[in-house]
PDB file of C-alpha atoms and ligand atoms in Angstrom:
ATOM      1  CA  MET A   1     115.031  53.799  58.262  1.00 48.00           C
ATOM      2  CA  LYS A   2     116.395  53.823  54.740  1.00 47.00           C
ATOM      3  CA  THR A   3     114.927  56.774  52.907  1.00 54.00           C
ATOM      4  CA  HIS A   4     116.445  56.190  49.490  1.00 74.00           C
ATOM      5  CA  LYS A   5     115.550  52.920  47.901  1.00 89.00           C
ATOM      6  CA  LYS A   6     115.782  51.842  44.293  1.00 95.00           C
ATOM      7  CA  SER A   7     113.001  50.081  42.440  1.00 98.00           C
ATOM      8  CA  LEU A   8     112.353  48.741  38.969  1.00 98.00           C
ATOM      9  CA  VAL A   9     108.853  49.917  38.135  1.00 98.00           C
ATOM     10  CA  SER A  10     109.681  50.903  34.570  1.00 98.00           C
ATOM     11  CA  MET A  11     112.622  50.140  32.286  1.00 98.00           C
ATOM     12  CA  ALA A  12     113.129  53.906  32.316  1.00 98.00           C
ATOM     13  CA  ASP A  13     114.054  53.721  36.020  1.00 98.00           C
ATOM     14  CA  PHE A  14     117.489  52.660  34.811  1.00 97.00           C
ATOM     15  CA  SER A  15     120.131  55.071  33.612  1.00 97.00           C
ATOM     16  CA  LYS A  16     122.460  53.865  30.859  1.00 98.00           C
ATOM     17  CA  GLU A  17     125.084  53.292  33.560  1.00 97.00           C
ATOM     18  CA  ASP A  18     122.684  51.301  35.798  1.00 97.00           C
ATOM     19  CA  LEU A  19     121.777  49.025  32.917  1.00 98.00           C
ATOM     20  CA  ALA A  20     125.384  48.517  31.851  1.00 98.00           C
ATOM     21  CA  SER A  21     126.317  47.627  35.427  1.00 97.00           C
ATOM     22  CA  ILE A  22     123.424  45.145  35.723  1.00 98.00           C
ATOM     23  CA  LEU A  23     124.403  43.520  32.432  1.00 98.00           C
ATOM     24  CA  ASP A  24     128.008  43.160  33.643  1.00 97.00           C
ATOM     25  CA  LEU A  25     126.799  41.609  36.879  1.00 96.00           C
ATOM     26  CA  THR A  26     124.457  39.272  34.965  1.00 97.00           C
ATOM     27  CA  LYS A  27     127.450  38.001  33.009  1.00 97.00           C
ATOM     28  CA  ARG A  28     129.461  37.422  36.185  1.00 96.00           C
ATOM     29  CA  ILE A  29     126.555  35.673  37.918  1.00 96.00           C
ATOM     30  CA  LYS A  30     125.970  33.441  34.912  1.00 96.00           C
ATOM     31  CA  SER A  31     129.590  32.331  34.920  1.00 95.00           C
ATOM     32  CA  LYS A  32     129.298  31.279  38.603  1.00 88.00           C
ATOM     33  CA  PRO A  33     125.565  30.781  39.222  1.00 76.00           C
ATOM     34  CA  LEU A  34     125.855  29.044  42.561  1.00 74.00           C
ATOM     35  CA  SER A  35     128.621  31.119  44.096  1.00 72.00           C
ATOM     36  CA  LYS A  36     127.605  32.114  47.592  1.00 66.00           C
ATOM     37  CA  SER A  37     125.862  35.414  48.035  1.00 78.00           C
ATOM     38  CA  ASN A  38     124.610  36.448  51.427  1.00 83.00           C
ATOM     39  CA  ILE A  39     122.569  39.381  50.257  1.00 94.00           C
ATOM     40  CA  LEU A  40     119.279  37.675  51.153  1.00 96.00           C
ATOM     41  CA  LYS A  41     120.505  35.464  54.003  1.00 95.00           C
ATOM     42  CA  ASN A  42     117.659  34.928  56.485  1.00 95.00           C
ATOM     43  CA  GLU A  43     115.566  37.344  54.435  1.00 97.00           C
ATOM     44  CA  SER A  44     112.472  36.950  52.259  1.00 98.00           C
ATOM     45  CA  VAL A  45     111.063  38.378  49.058  1.00 98.00           C
ATOM     46  CA  ALA A  46     107.329  38.634  48.305  1.00 98.00           C
ATOM     47  CA  LEU A  47     106.205  37.655  44.802  1.00 98.00           C
ATOM     48  CA  ILE A  48     102.672  38.847  43.998  1.00 98.00           C
ATOM     49  CA  PHE A  49     100.990  37.427  40.886  1.00 98.00           C
ATOM     50  CA  ALA A  50      97.702  38.630  39.437  1.00 98.00           C
ATOM     51  CA  LYS A  51      98.397  36.840  36.118  1.00 98.00           C
ATOM     52  CA  PRO A  52      99.809  33.405  35.222  1.00 98.00           C
ATOM     53  CA  SER A  53     103.546  32.837  34.904  1.00 98.00           C
ATOM     54  CA  LEU A  54     106.063  30.086  34.304  1.00 98.00           C
ATOM     55  CA  ARG A  55     109.409  31.793  33.707  1.00 98.00           C
ATOM     56  CA  THR A  56     109.044  34.850  35.913  1.00 98.00           C
ATOM     57  CA  ARG A  57     107.733  33.047  38.947  1.00 98.00           C
ATOM     58  CA  VAL A  58     110.124  30.098  38.809  1.00 98.00           C
ATOM     59  CA  SER A  59     113.202  32.169  37.958  1.00 98.00           C
ATOM     60  CA  PHE A  60     112.484  34.606  40.803  1.00 98.00           C
ATOM     61  CA  GLU A  61     111.859  31.786  43.286  1.00 98.00           C
ATOM     62  CA  VAL A  62     115.048  29.986  42.252  1.00 97.00           C
ATOM     63  CA  GLY A  63     117.029  33.235  42.103  1.00 97.00           C
ATOM     64  CA  VAL A  64     115.985  34.368  45.584  1.00 97.00           C
ATOM     65  CA  ASN A  65     116.909  30.923  46.892  1.00 95.00           C
ATOM     66  CA  GLN A  66     120.330  31.084  45.227  1.00 94.00           C
ATOM     67  CA  LEU A  67     120.892  34.468  46.879  1.00 95.00           C
ATOM     68  CA  GLY A  68     120.400  32.823  50.280  1.00 94.00           C
ATOM     69  CA  GLY A  69     116.816  33.944  50.894  1.00 96.00           C
ATOM     70  CA  SER A  70     113.336  32.535  50.633  1.00 97.00           C
ATOM     71  CA  SER A  71     110.421  33.685  48.528  1.00 98.00           C
ATOM     72  CA  ILE A  72     106.753  33.898  49.360  1.00 98.00           C
ATOM     73  CA  THR A  73     104.497  33.666  46.349  1.00 98.00           C
ATOM     74  CA  ILE A  74     101.127  35.317  46.840  1.00 98.00           C
ATOM     75  CA  ARG A  75      98.242  35.079  44.413  1.00 97.00           C
ATOM     76  CA  MET A  76      96.599  38.443  43.934  1.00 98.00           C
ATOM     77  CA  ASP A  77      93.195  37.036  44.886  1.00 97.00           C
ATOM     78  CA  GLU A  78      94.595  36.250  48.334  1.00 97.00           C
ATOM     79  CA  ILE A  79      95.349  39.907  49.065  1.00 97.00           C
ATOM     80  CA  SER A  80      93.305  41.785  46.429  1.00 97.00           C
ATOM     81  CA  ILE A  81      95.166  45.089  46.351  1.00 96.00           C
ATOM     82  CA  GLY A  82      92.668  47.951  46.376  1.00 95.00           C
ATOM     83  CA  SER A  83      89.607  45.924  47.343  1.00 96.00           C
ATOM     84  CA  ARG A  84      90.405  43.772  50.393  1.00 97.00           C
ATOM     85  CA  GLU A  85      92.932  46.331  51.542  1.00 97.00           C
ATOM     86  CA  ASN A  86      94.378  49.533  50.159  1.00 98.00           C
ATOM     87  CA  VAL A  87      97.739  49.642  48.450  1.00 98.00           C
ATOM     88  CA  GLU A  88      99.313  51.860  51.106  1.00 98.00           C
ATOM     89  CA  ASP A  89      98.588  49.435  53.950  1.00 98.00           C
ATOM     90  CA  ILE A  90      99.768  46.453  51.899  1.00 98.00           C
ATOM     91  CA  ALA A  91     103.015  48.194  50.902  1.00 98.00           C
ATOM     92  CA  LYS A  92     103.775  49.368  54.426  1.00 98.00           C
ATOM     93  CA  VAL A  93     102.980  46.025  56.061  1.00 98.00           C
ATOM     94  CA  LEU A  94     104.910  43.943  53.491  1.00 98.00           C
ATOM     95  CA  SER A  95     107.894  46.270  53.917  1.00 98.00           C
ATOM     96  CA  LYS A  96     108.055  45.175  57.575  1.00 98.00           C
ATOM     97  CA  TYR A  97     108.470  41.519  56.577  1.00 98.00           C
ATOM     98  CA  VAL A  98     110.352  41.295  53.285  1.00 98.00           C
ATOM     99  CA  LYS A  99     113.424  42.801  51.622  1.00 98.00           C
ATOM    100  CA  ALA A 100     111.783  43.285  48.204  1.00 98.00           C
ATOM    101  CA  ILE A 101     108.384  43.049  46.530  1.00 98.00           C
ATOM    102  CA  VAL A 102     108.044  41.582  43.040  1.00 98.00           C
ATOM    103  CA  ILE A 103     104.661  42.101  41.406  1.00 98.00           C
ATOM    104  CA  ARG A 104     102.941  40.991  38.185  1.00 98.00           C
ATOM    105  CA  THR A 105      99.647  42.726  37.670  1.00 98.00           C
ATOM    106  CA  TYR A 106      97.458  44.584  35.162  1.00 98.00           C
ATOM    107  CA  GLU A 107      97.731  48.286  35.945  1.00 98.00           C
ATOM    108  CA  GLN A 108     101.151  49.903  35.925  1.00 98.00           C
ATOM    109  CA  LYS A 109      99.764  52.395  38.458  1.00 98.00           C
ATOM    110  CA  GLN A 110      99.258  49.640  40.988  1.00 98.00           C
ATOM    111  CA  ILE A 111     103.006  48.958  40.827  1.00 98.00           C
ATOM    112  CA  SER A 112     103.990  52.623  41.067  1.00 98.00           C
ATOM    113  CA  ASP A 113     101.585  53.069  43.991  1.00 98.00           C
ATOM    114  CA  LEU A 114     103.080  50.069  45.750  1.00 98.00           C
ATOM    115  CA  ASP A 115     106.503  51.606  45.181  1.00 98.00           C
ATOM    116  CA  LYS A 116     105.337  54.963  46.510  1.00 98.00           C
ATOM    117  CA  TYR A 117     104.381  53.513  49.886  1.00 98.00           C
ATOM    118  CA  SER A 118     106.874  50.674  50.207  1.00 98.00           C
ATOM    119  CA  THR A 119     110.203  51.156  51.987  1.00 97.00           C
ATOM    120  CA  VAL A 120     111.753  48.180  50.153  1.00 98.00           C
ATOM    121  CA  PRO A 121     112.486  47.840  46.412  1.00 98.00           C
ATOM    122  CA  VAL A 122     109.520  47.039  44.169  1.00 98.00           C
ATOM    123  CA  ILE A 123     110.134  45.098  40.949  1.00 98.00           C
ATOM    124  CA  ASN A 124     107.726  45.076  38.017  1.00 98.00           C
ATOM    125  CA  ALA A 125     107.343  41.444  36.949  1.00 99.00           C
ATOM    126  CA  LEU A 126     105.025  42.509  34.084  1.00 99.00           C
ATOM    127  CA  SER A 127     102.152  44.930  33.798  1.00 98.00           C
ATOM    128  CA  ASN A 128      99.915  45.842  30.880  1.00 98.00           C
ATOM    129  CA  GLU A 129     102.478  48.539  30.052  1.00 98.00           C
ATOM    130  CA  GLU A 130     105.893  47.062  30.707  1.00 98.00           C
ATOM    131  CA  HIS A 131     108.030  43.979  31.271  1.00 98.00           C
ATOM    132  CA  PRO A 132     111.447  45.321  32.314  1.00 98.00           C
ATOM    133  CA  CYS A 133     112.879  42.082  33.823  1.00 99.00           C
ATOM    134  CA  GLN A 134     112.318  40.392  30.468  1.00 99.00           C
ATOM    135  CA  ILE A 135     114.179  43.106  28.616  1.00 99.00           C
ATOM    136  CA  VAL A 136     117.250  42.962  30.865  1.00 99.00           C
ATOM    137  CA  ALA A 137     117.502  39.228  30.111  1.00 99.00           C
ATOM    138  CA  ASP A 138     116.952  39.892  26.401  1.00 99.00           C
ATOM    139  CA  LEU A 139     119.694  42.510  26.257  1.00 99.00           C
ATOM    140  CA  HIS A 140     122.064  40.154  28.027  1.00 98.00           C
ATOM    141  CA  THR A 141     121.197  37.424  25.498  1.00 99.00           C
ATOM    142  CA  ILE A 142     121.901  39.746  22.581  1.00 99.00           C
ATOM    143  CA  LYS A 143     125.157  40.899  24.146  1.00 98.00           C
ATOM    144  CA  GLU A 144     126.404  37.379  24.815  1.00 98.00           C
ATOM    145  CA  THR A 145     125.536  36.411  21.237  1.00 98.00           C
ATOM    146  CA  PHE A 146     127.014  39.398  19.370  1.00 98.00           C
ATOM    147  CA  GLY A 147     129.548  40.587  21.960  1.00 98.00           C
ATOM    148  CA  LYS A 148     127.982  44.067  21.892  1.00 98.00           C
ATOM    149  CA  LEU A 149     124.714  45.974  21.815  1.00 98.00           C
ATOM    150  CA  ALA A 150     125.573  49.419  20.475  1.00 98.00           C
ATOM    151  CA  GLY A 151     124.868  49.862  16.794  1.00 98.00           C
ATOM    152  CA  LEU A 152     122.819  46.674  16.352  1.00 98.00           C
ATOM    153  CA  LYS A 153     119.339  46.822  14.848  1.00 98.00           C
ATOM    154  CA  ILE A 154     116.481  45.064  16.591  1.00 98.00           C
ATOM    155  CA  ALA A 155     113.190  44.530  14.768  1.00 98.00           C
ATOM    156  CA  TYR A 156     110.121  43.823  16.864  1.00 99.00           C
ATOM    157  CA  ILE A 157     107.267  42.259  14.900  1.00 98.00           C
ATOM    158  CA  GLY A 158     103.669  42.181  16.173  1.00 98.00           C
ATOM    159  CA  ASP A 159     101.761  43.790  18.988  1.00 98.00           C
ATOM    160  CA  GLY A 160     103.130  47.037  20.432  1.00 98.00           C
ATOM    161  CA  ASN A 161     102.559  45.643  23.921  1.00 98.00           C
ATOM    162  CA  ASN A 162     104.251  45.619  27.328  1.00 98.00           C
ATOM    163  CA  VAL A 163     107.311  43.750  26.009  1.00 99.00           C
ATOM    164  CA  ALA A 164     107.631  46.077  22.996  1.00 98.00           C
ATOM    165  CA  GLN A 165     107.332  49.191  25.169  1.00 98.00           C
ATOM    166  CA  SER A 166     110.056  48.143  27.606  1.00 99.00           C
ATOM    167  CA  LEU A 167     112.177  46.988  24.656  1.00 99.00           C
ATOM    168  CA  ILE A 168     112.075  50.469  23.113  1.00 98.00           C
ATOM    169  CA  ILE A 169     113.445  51.946  26.343  1.00 98.00           C
ATOM    170  CA  GLY A 170     115.993  49.129  26.597  1.00 98.00           C
ATOM    171  CA  ALA A 171     117.207  49.832  23.053  1.00 98.00           C
ATOM    172  CA  ALA A 172     117.595  53.532  23.847  1.00 98.00           C
ATOM    173  CA  LEU A 173     119.577  52.730  27.000  1.00 98.00           C
ATOM    174  CA  SER A 174     121.917  50.456  25.049  1.00 98.00           C
ATOM    175  CA  ASP A 175     122.457  52.491  21.849  1.00 98.00           C
ATOM    176  CA  MET A 176     120.572  50.022  19.673  1.00 98.00           C
ATOM    177  CA  ASN A 177     118.403  51.003  16.727  1.00 98.00           C
ATOM    178  CA  ILE A 178     114.872  49.661  16.868  1.00 98.00           C
ATOM    179  CA  SER A 179     112.245  49.162  14.221  1.00 98.00           C
ATOM    180  CA  LEU A 180     108.745  48.008  15.114  1.00 98.00           C
ATOM    181  CA  GLY A 181     106.411  46.438  12.587  1.00 98.00           C
ATOM    182  CA  CYS A 182     102.920  46.727  14.087  1.00 98.00           C
ATOM    183  CA  PRO A 183      99.404  46.864  12.623  1.00 98.00           C
ATOM    184  CA  GLU A 184      97.642  50.196  12.670  1.00 95.00           C
ATOM    185  CA  LYS A 185      96.225  50.946  16.137  1.00 97.00           C
ATOM    186  CA  TYR A 186      98.522  48.337  17.726  1.00 98.00           C
ATOM    187  CA  SER A 187     101.636  50.487  17.910  1.00 98.00           C
ATOM    188  CA  PRO A 188     103.294  51.182  21.251  1.00 98.00           C
ATOM    189  CA  VAL A 189     101.972  54.167  23.197  1.00 97.00           C
ATOM    190  CA  PRO A 190     103.699  57.295  21.739  1.00 97.00           C
ATOM    191  CA  ALA A 191     104.953  58.285  25.223  1.00 98.00           C
ATOM    192  CA  PHE A 192     107.451  55.406  25.071  1.00 98.00           C
ATOM    193  CA  ILE A 193     108.852  56.593  21.750  1.00 98.00           C
ATOM    194  CA  LYS A 194     109.103  60.113  23.097  1.00 98.00           C
ATOM    195  CA  LEU A 195     110.851  58.926  26.227  1.00 98.00           C
ATOM    196  CA  ALA A 196     113.275  56.730  24.277  1.00 98.00           C
ATOM    197  CA  LYS A 197     114.149  59.654  21.999  1.00 98.00           C
ATOM    198  CA  LYS A 198     114.763  61.813  25.047  1.00 98.00           C
ATOM    199  CA  ILE A 199     116.980  59.153  26.643  1.00 98.00           C
ATOM    200  CA  ASN A 200     118.955  58.676  23.449  1.00 98.00           C
ATOM    201  CA  PRO A 201     118.434  61.116  20.575  1.00 98.00           C
ATOM    202  CA  LYS A 202     121.101  59.344  18.509  1.00 97.00           C
ATOM    203  CA  ILE A 203     119.423  55.988  17.907  1.00 97.00           C
ATOM    204  CA  LYS A 204     116.986  55.315  15.101  1.00 98.00           C
ATOM    205  CA  ILE A 205     113.460  54.427  16.235  1.00 98.00           C
ATOM    206  CA  GLU A 206     111.022  53.489  13.521  1.00 97.00           C
ATOM    207  CA  ILE A 207     107.403  52.342  13.679  1.00 98.00           C
ATOM    208  CA  VAL A 208     106.075  50.897  10.444  1.00 98.00           C
ATOM    209  CA  LYS A 209     103.064  48.906   9.341  1.00 98.00           C
ATOM    210  CA  ASP A 210     104.975  46.585   7.024  1.00 98.00           C
ATOM    211  CA  PRO A 211     106.858  43.883   8.963  1.00 98.00           C
ATOM    212  CA  LYS A 212     109.224  43.497   5.987  1.00 98.00           C
ATOM    213  CA  VAL A 213     110.316  47.104   6.285  1.00 98.00           C
ATOM    214  CA  ALA A 214     110.918  46.619  10.019  1.00 98.00           C
ATOM    215  CA  ALA A 215     112.904  43.406   9.498  1.00 98.00           C
ATOM    216  CA  LYS A 216     115.214  44.779   6.807  1.00 98.00           C
ATOM    217  CA  ASN A 217     118.817  44.070   7.723  1.00 98.00           C
ATOM    218  CA  ALA A 218     117.934  43.507  11.393  1.00 98.00           C
ATOM    219  CA  ASP A 219     120.420  41.741  13.643  1.00 98.00           C
ATOM    220  CA  VAL A 220     117.666  40.602  15.976  1.00 99.00           C
ATOM    221  CA  LEU A 221     114.093  39.680  15.090  1.00 99.00           C
ATOM    222  CA  TYR A 222     111.873  39.677  18.177  1.00 99.00           C
ATOM    223  CA  THR A 223     108.247  38.747  18.605  1.00 98.00           C
ATOM    224  CA  ASP A 224     105.681  38.093  21.320  1.00 98.00           C
ATOM    225  CA  VAL A 225     102.142  36.726  21.435  1.00 98.00           C
ATOM    226  CA  TRP A 226      99.428  38.520  19.469  1.00 98.00           C
ATOM    227  CA  THR A 227      97.044  38.277  22.415  1.00 98.00           C
ATOM    228  CA  SER A 228      98.468  39.137  25.813  1.00 98.00           C
ATOM    229  CA  MET A 229      97.183  37.978  29.180  1.00 98.00           C
ATOM    230  CA  GLY A 230      93.962  39.809  29.916  1.00 98.00           C
ATOM    231  CA  GLN A 231      93.061  40.232  26.217  1.00 98.00           C
ATOM    232  CA  GLU A 232      91.744  36.692  25.682  1.00 98.00           C
ATOM    233  CA  LYS A 233      88.315  37.946  24.552  1.00 98.00           C
ATOM    234  CA  GLU A 234      90.002  39.670  21.588  1.00 98.00           C
ATOM    235  CA  PHE A 235      91.765  36.496  20.420  1.00 98.00           C
ATOM    236  CA  LYS A 236      89.711  35.922  17.240  1.00 98.00           C
ATOM    237  CA  LYS A 237      89.876  39.538  16.156  1.00 98.00           C
ATOM    238  CA  ARG A 238      93.592  39.754  16.854  1.00 98.00           C
ATOM    239  CA  LYS A 239      94.331  36.520  15.007  1.00 98.00           C
ATOM    240  CA  LYS A 240      92.986  38.165  11.838  1.00 98.00           C
ATOM    241  CA  ILE A 241      94.624  41.537  12.346  1.00 98.00           C
ATOM    242  CA  PHE A 242      98.052  40.070  13.118  1.00 98.00           C
ATOM    243  CA  SER A 243      98.077  37.243  10.546  1.00 98.00           C
ATOM    244  CA  ASN A 244     100.776  38.982   8.496  1.00 98.00           C
ATOM    245  CA  TYR A 245     102.942  39.776  11.536  1.00 98.00           C
ATOM    246  CA  GLN A 246     104.709  36.462  11.769  1.00 98.00           C
ATOM    247  CA  ILE A 247     108.405  35.618  11.972  1.00 98.00           C
ATOM    248  CA  ASN A 248     108.792  33.066   9.188  1.00 98.00           C
ATOM    249  CA  ASP A 249     111.348  32.078   6.546  1.00 98.00           C
ATOM    250  CA  GLY A 250     110.316  34.999   4.331  1.00 98.00           C
ATOM    251  CA  LEU A 251     110.949  37.568   7.037  1.00 98.00           C
ATOM    252  CA  LEU A 252     114.173  35.890   8.081  1.00 98.00           C
ATOM    253  CA  LYS A 253     115.514  36.312   4.535  1.00 98.00           C
ATOM    254  CA  ILE A 254     115.046  40.071   4.781  1.00 98.00           C
ATOM    255  CA  ALA A 255     116.986  40.298   8.051  1.00 98.00           C
ATOM    256  CA  HIS A 256     120.787  40.294   8.272  1.00 98.00           C
ATOM    257  CA  LYS A 257     122.275  36.931   7.313  1.00 98.00           C
ATOM    258  CA  ASN A 258     123.594  36.419  10.874  1.00 98.00           C
ATOM    259  CA  ALA A 259     120.347  37.520  12.510  1.00 98.00           C
ATOM    260  CA  ILE A 260     118.978  35.759  15.574  1.00 98.00           C
ATOM    261  CA  VAL A 261     115.348  35.347  16.560  1.00 99.00           C
ATOM    262  CA  LEU A 262     114.144  36.018  20.097  1.00 99.00           C
ATOM    263  CA  HIS A 263     110.815  35.289  21.746  1.00 98.00           C
ATOM    264  CA  CYS A 264     110.004  36.108  25.367  1.00 98.00           C
ATOM    265  CA  LEU A 265     107.705  33.048  25.545  1.00 98.00           C
ATOM    266  CA  PRO A 266     105.117  31.592  25.882  1.00 98.00           C
ATOM    267  CA  ALA A 267     105.101  31.064  22.094  1.00 98.00           C
ATOM    268  CA  HIS A 268     102.164  30.236  19.889  1.00 98.00           C
ATOM    269  CA  LYS A 269     103.801  28.422  17.024  1.00 98.00           C
ATOM    270  CA  GLY A 270     101.973  28.930  13.757  1.00 98.00           C
ATOM    271  CA  GLN A 271     100.860  32.383  14.900  1.00 98.00           C
ATOM    272  CA  GLU A 272     103.549  34.978  15.701  1.00 98.00           C
ATOM    273  CA  ILE A 273     106.348  32.553  14.776  1.00 98.00           C
ATOM    274  CA  THR A 274     106.477  29.434  12.639  1.00 98.00           C
ATOM    275  CA  ALA A 275     107.458  26.148  14.288  1.00 98.00           C
ATOM    276  CA  LYS A 276     110.316  25.908  11.776  1.00 98.00           C
ATOM    277  CA  VAL A 277     111.851  29.260  12.688  1.00 98.00           C
ATOM    278  CA  PHE A 278     111.308  28.557  16.387  1.00 98.00           C
ATOM    279  CA  ASP A 279     113.169  25.252  16.094  1.00 98.00           C
ATOM    280  CA  GLN A 280     115.971  26.863  14.114  1.00 98.00           C
ATOM    281  CA  PHE A 281     116.509  29.415  16.900  1.00 98.00           C
ATOM    282  CA  SER A 282     115.458  27.321  19.888  1.00 98.00           C
ATOM    283  CA  GLU A 283     118.963  27.366  21.405  1.00 98.00           C
ATOM    284  CA  VAL A 284     118.965  31.157  21.719  1.00 98.00           C
ATOM    285  CA  ILE A 285     115.279  31.340  22.686  1.00 99.00           C
ATOM    286  CA  TYR A 286     115.723  28.877  25.560  1.00 98.00           C
ATOM    287  CA  ARG A 287     118.955  30.632  26.550  1.00 98.00           C
ATOM    288  CA  GLN A 288     116.965  33.880  26.606  1.00 98.00           C
ATOM    289  CA  ALA A 289     114.572  32.203  29.072  1.00 98.00           C
ATOM    290  CA  GLU A 290     117.513  30.895  31.132  1.00 98.00           C
ATOM    291  CA  ASN A 291     118.937  34.406  31.294  1.00 98.00           C
ATOM    292  CA  ARG A 292     115.841  35.596  33.164  1.00 98.00           C
ATOM    293  CA  LEU A 293     117.290  33.852  36.208  1.00 98.00           C
ATOM    294  CA  HIS A 294     120.753  35.394  35.977  1.00 97.00           C
ATOM    295  CA  ALA A 295     119.442  38.851  35.082  1.00 98.00           C
ATOM    296  CA  GLN A 296     116.898  38.942  37.916  1.00 98.00           C
ATOM    297  CA  LYS A 297     119.544  37.938  40.453  1.00 97.00           C
ATOM    298  CA  ALA A 298     121.628  40.875  39.193  1.00 97.00           C
ATOM    299  CA  ILE A 299     118.599  43.188  39.439  1.00 98.00           C
ATOM    300  CA  LEU A 300     117.853  42.045  42.994  1.00 97.00           C
ATOM    301  CA  ILE A 301     121.469  42.527  44.079  1.00 96.00           C
ATOM    302  CA  ARG A 302     121.766  46.011  42.588  1.00 96.00           C
ATOM    303  CA  LEU A 303     118.416  47.159  44.043  1.00 97.00           C
ATOM    304  CA  LEU A 304     119.135  45.672  47.471  1.00 96.00           C
ATOM    305  CA  GLU A 305     122.526  47.370  47.537  1.00 92.00           C
ATOM    306  CA  GLY A 306     120.585  50.642  47.164  1.00 82.00           C
TER     307      GLY A 306
HETATM  308  N1   CP B 401     108.300  35.614  29.488  1.00 94.34           N
HETATM  309  C1   CP B 401     107.623  35.532  30.643  1.00 94.34           C
HETATM  310  O1   CP B 401     107.519  36.491  31.424  1.00 94.34           O
HETATM  311  O2   CP B 401     107.092  34.321  30.877  1.00 94.34           O
HETATM  312  P1   CP B 401     106.006  33.983  32.003  1.00 94.34           P
HETATM  313  O3   CP B 401     104.763  34.742  31.641  1.00 94.34           O
HETATM  314  O4   CP B 401     105.821  32.499  31.937  1.00 94.34           O
HETATM  315  O5   CP B 401     106.534  34.431  33.329  1.00 94.34           O
HETATM  316  N1  NVA B 402     102.772  40.286  26.146  1.00 94.34           N
HETATM  317  C1  NVA B 402     102.686  39.043  26.901  1.00 94.34           C
HETATM  318  C2  NVA B 402     103.982  38.739  27.556  1.00 94.34           C
HETATM  319  C3  NVA B 402     104.041  37.426  28.279  1.00 94.34           C
HETATM  320  C4  NVA B 402     105.345  37.210  28.959  1.00 94.34           C
HETATM  321  C5  NVA B 402     101.571  39.155  27.924  1.00 94.34           C
HETATM  322  O1  NVA B 402     101.455  40.199  28.572  1.00 94.34           O
HETATM  323  O2  NVA B 402     100.801  38.198  28.081  1.00 94.34           O
END
């Protein structure tokens, strides 16, 4: 039995070298998306979803298929980790059937517990804390647009959520400076800043309340929804608190003149981004979504290689 397996539970599971290698592979895969890979031939991957998804689910299903395997999508309420059955039994049983487990859920701990007991790679497809697959695709998108990552400034505007937290680690791993404009009490958890500083003491990490300060001279403006999945009851309150944290023409003027705008999607136009700015940058935003597919195939290959 394989004793050493690699997983992607947190963006911080990657070293700088791991990430660079995955980004190189993403580029190669994108240039020949349907080239034969046998890595999953006759094998299966389990995809567990406790929250809705368009991009993550479809891109994983398509990606697994393109790698020669088949995917089994399981709704969390069919297996109910921790109530119908404990996480250890689920991890150990699934490991007998599938080559990898992809999971989108609420608690990060549920993913790390699954990883603890599983003998196959576990991939975080979004938790309340992190969204590492998204960030790999985002970094690839930035790299294919600017030809580099190191030295660029990314400004994240809005909620210091799962996407923001993985993005901070991603910036540290790729020598990018990052500035986050978040309302008071909606900043990322300080542990992520601490970790990013430890990974890369040379980059500049800034958390500010004023989105204009964050956006100043940024090469990339990035935003995400104000209300994440699971926070729907807070929608009204958040809509007020975040009303000033919008990527619009005014903010775009403050960024670098060649800046791009990214959005992980789904987007709520008129809230975190104006319809006008979205349309202006729709090519790169849809390409960012496309890159989920290429990036996740690269992640699967690297993790399965062990
Ligand atoms: N960006 C993203 O993860 O989209 P889905 O929630 O649709 O998977
Ligand atoms: N922060 C968002 C990301 C969606 C891809 C959420 O968790 O709902």
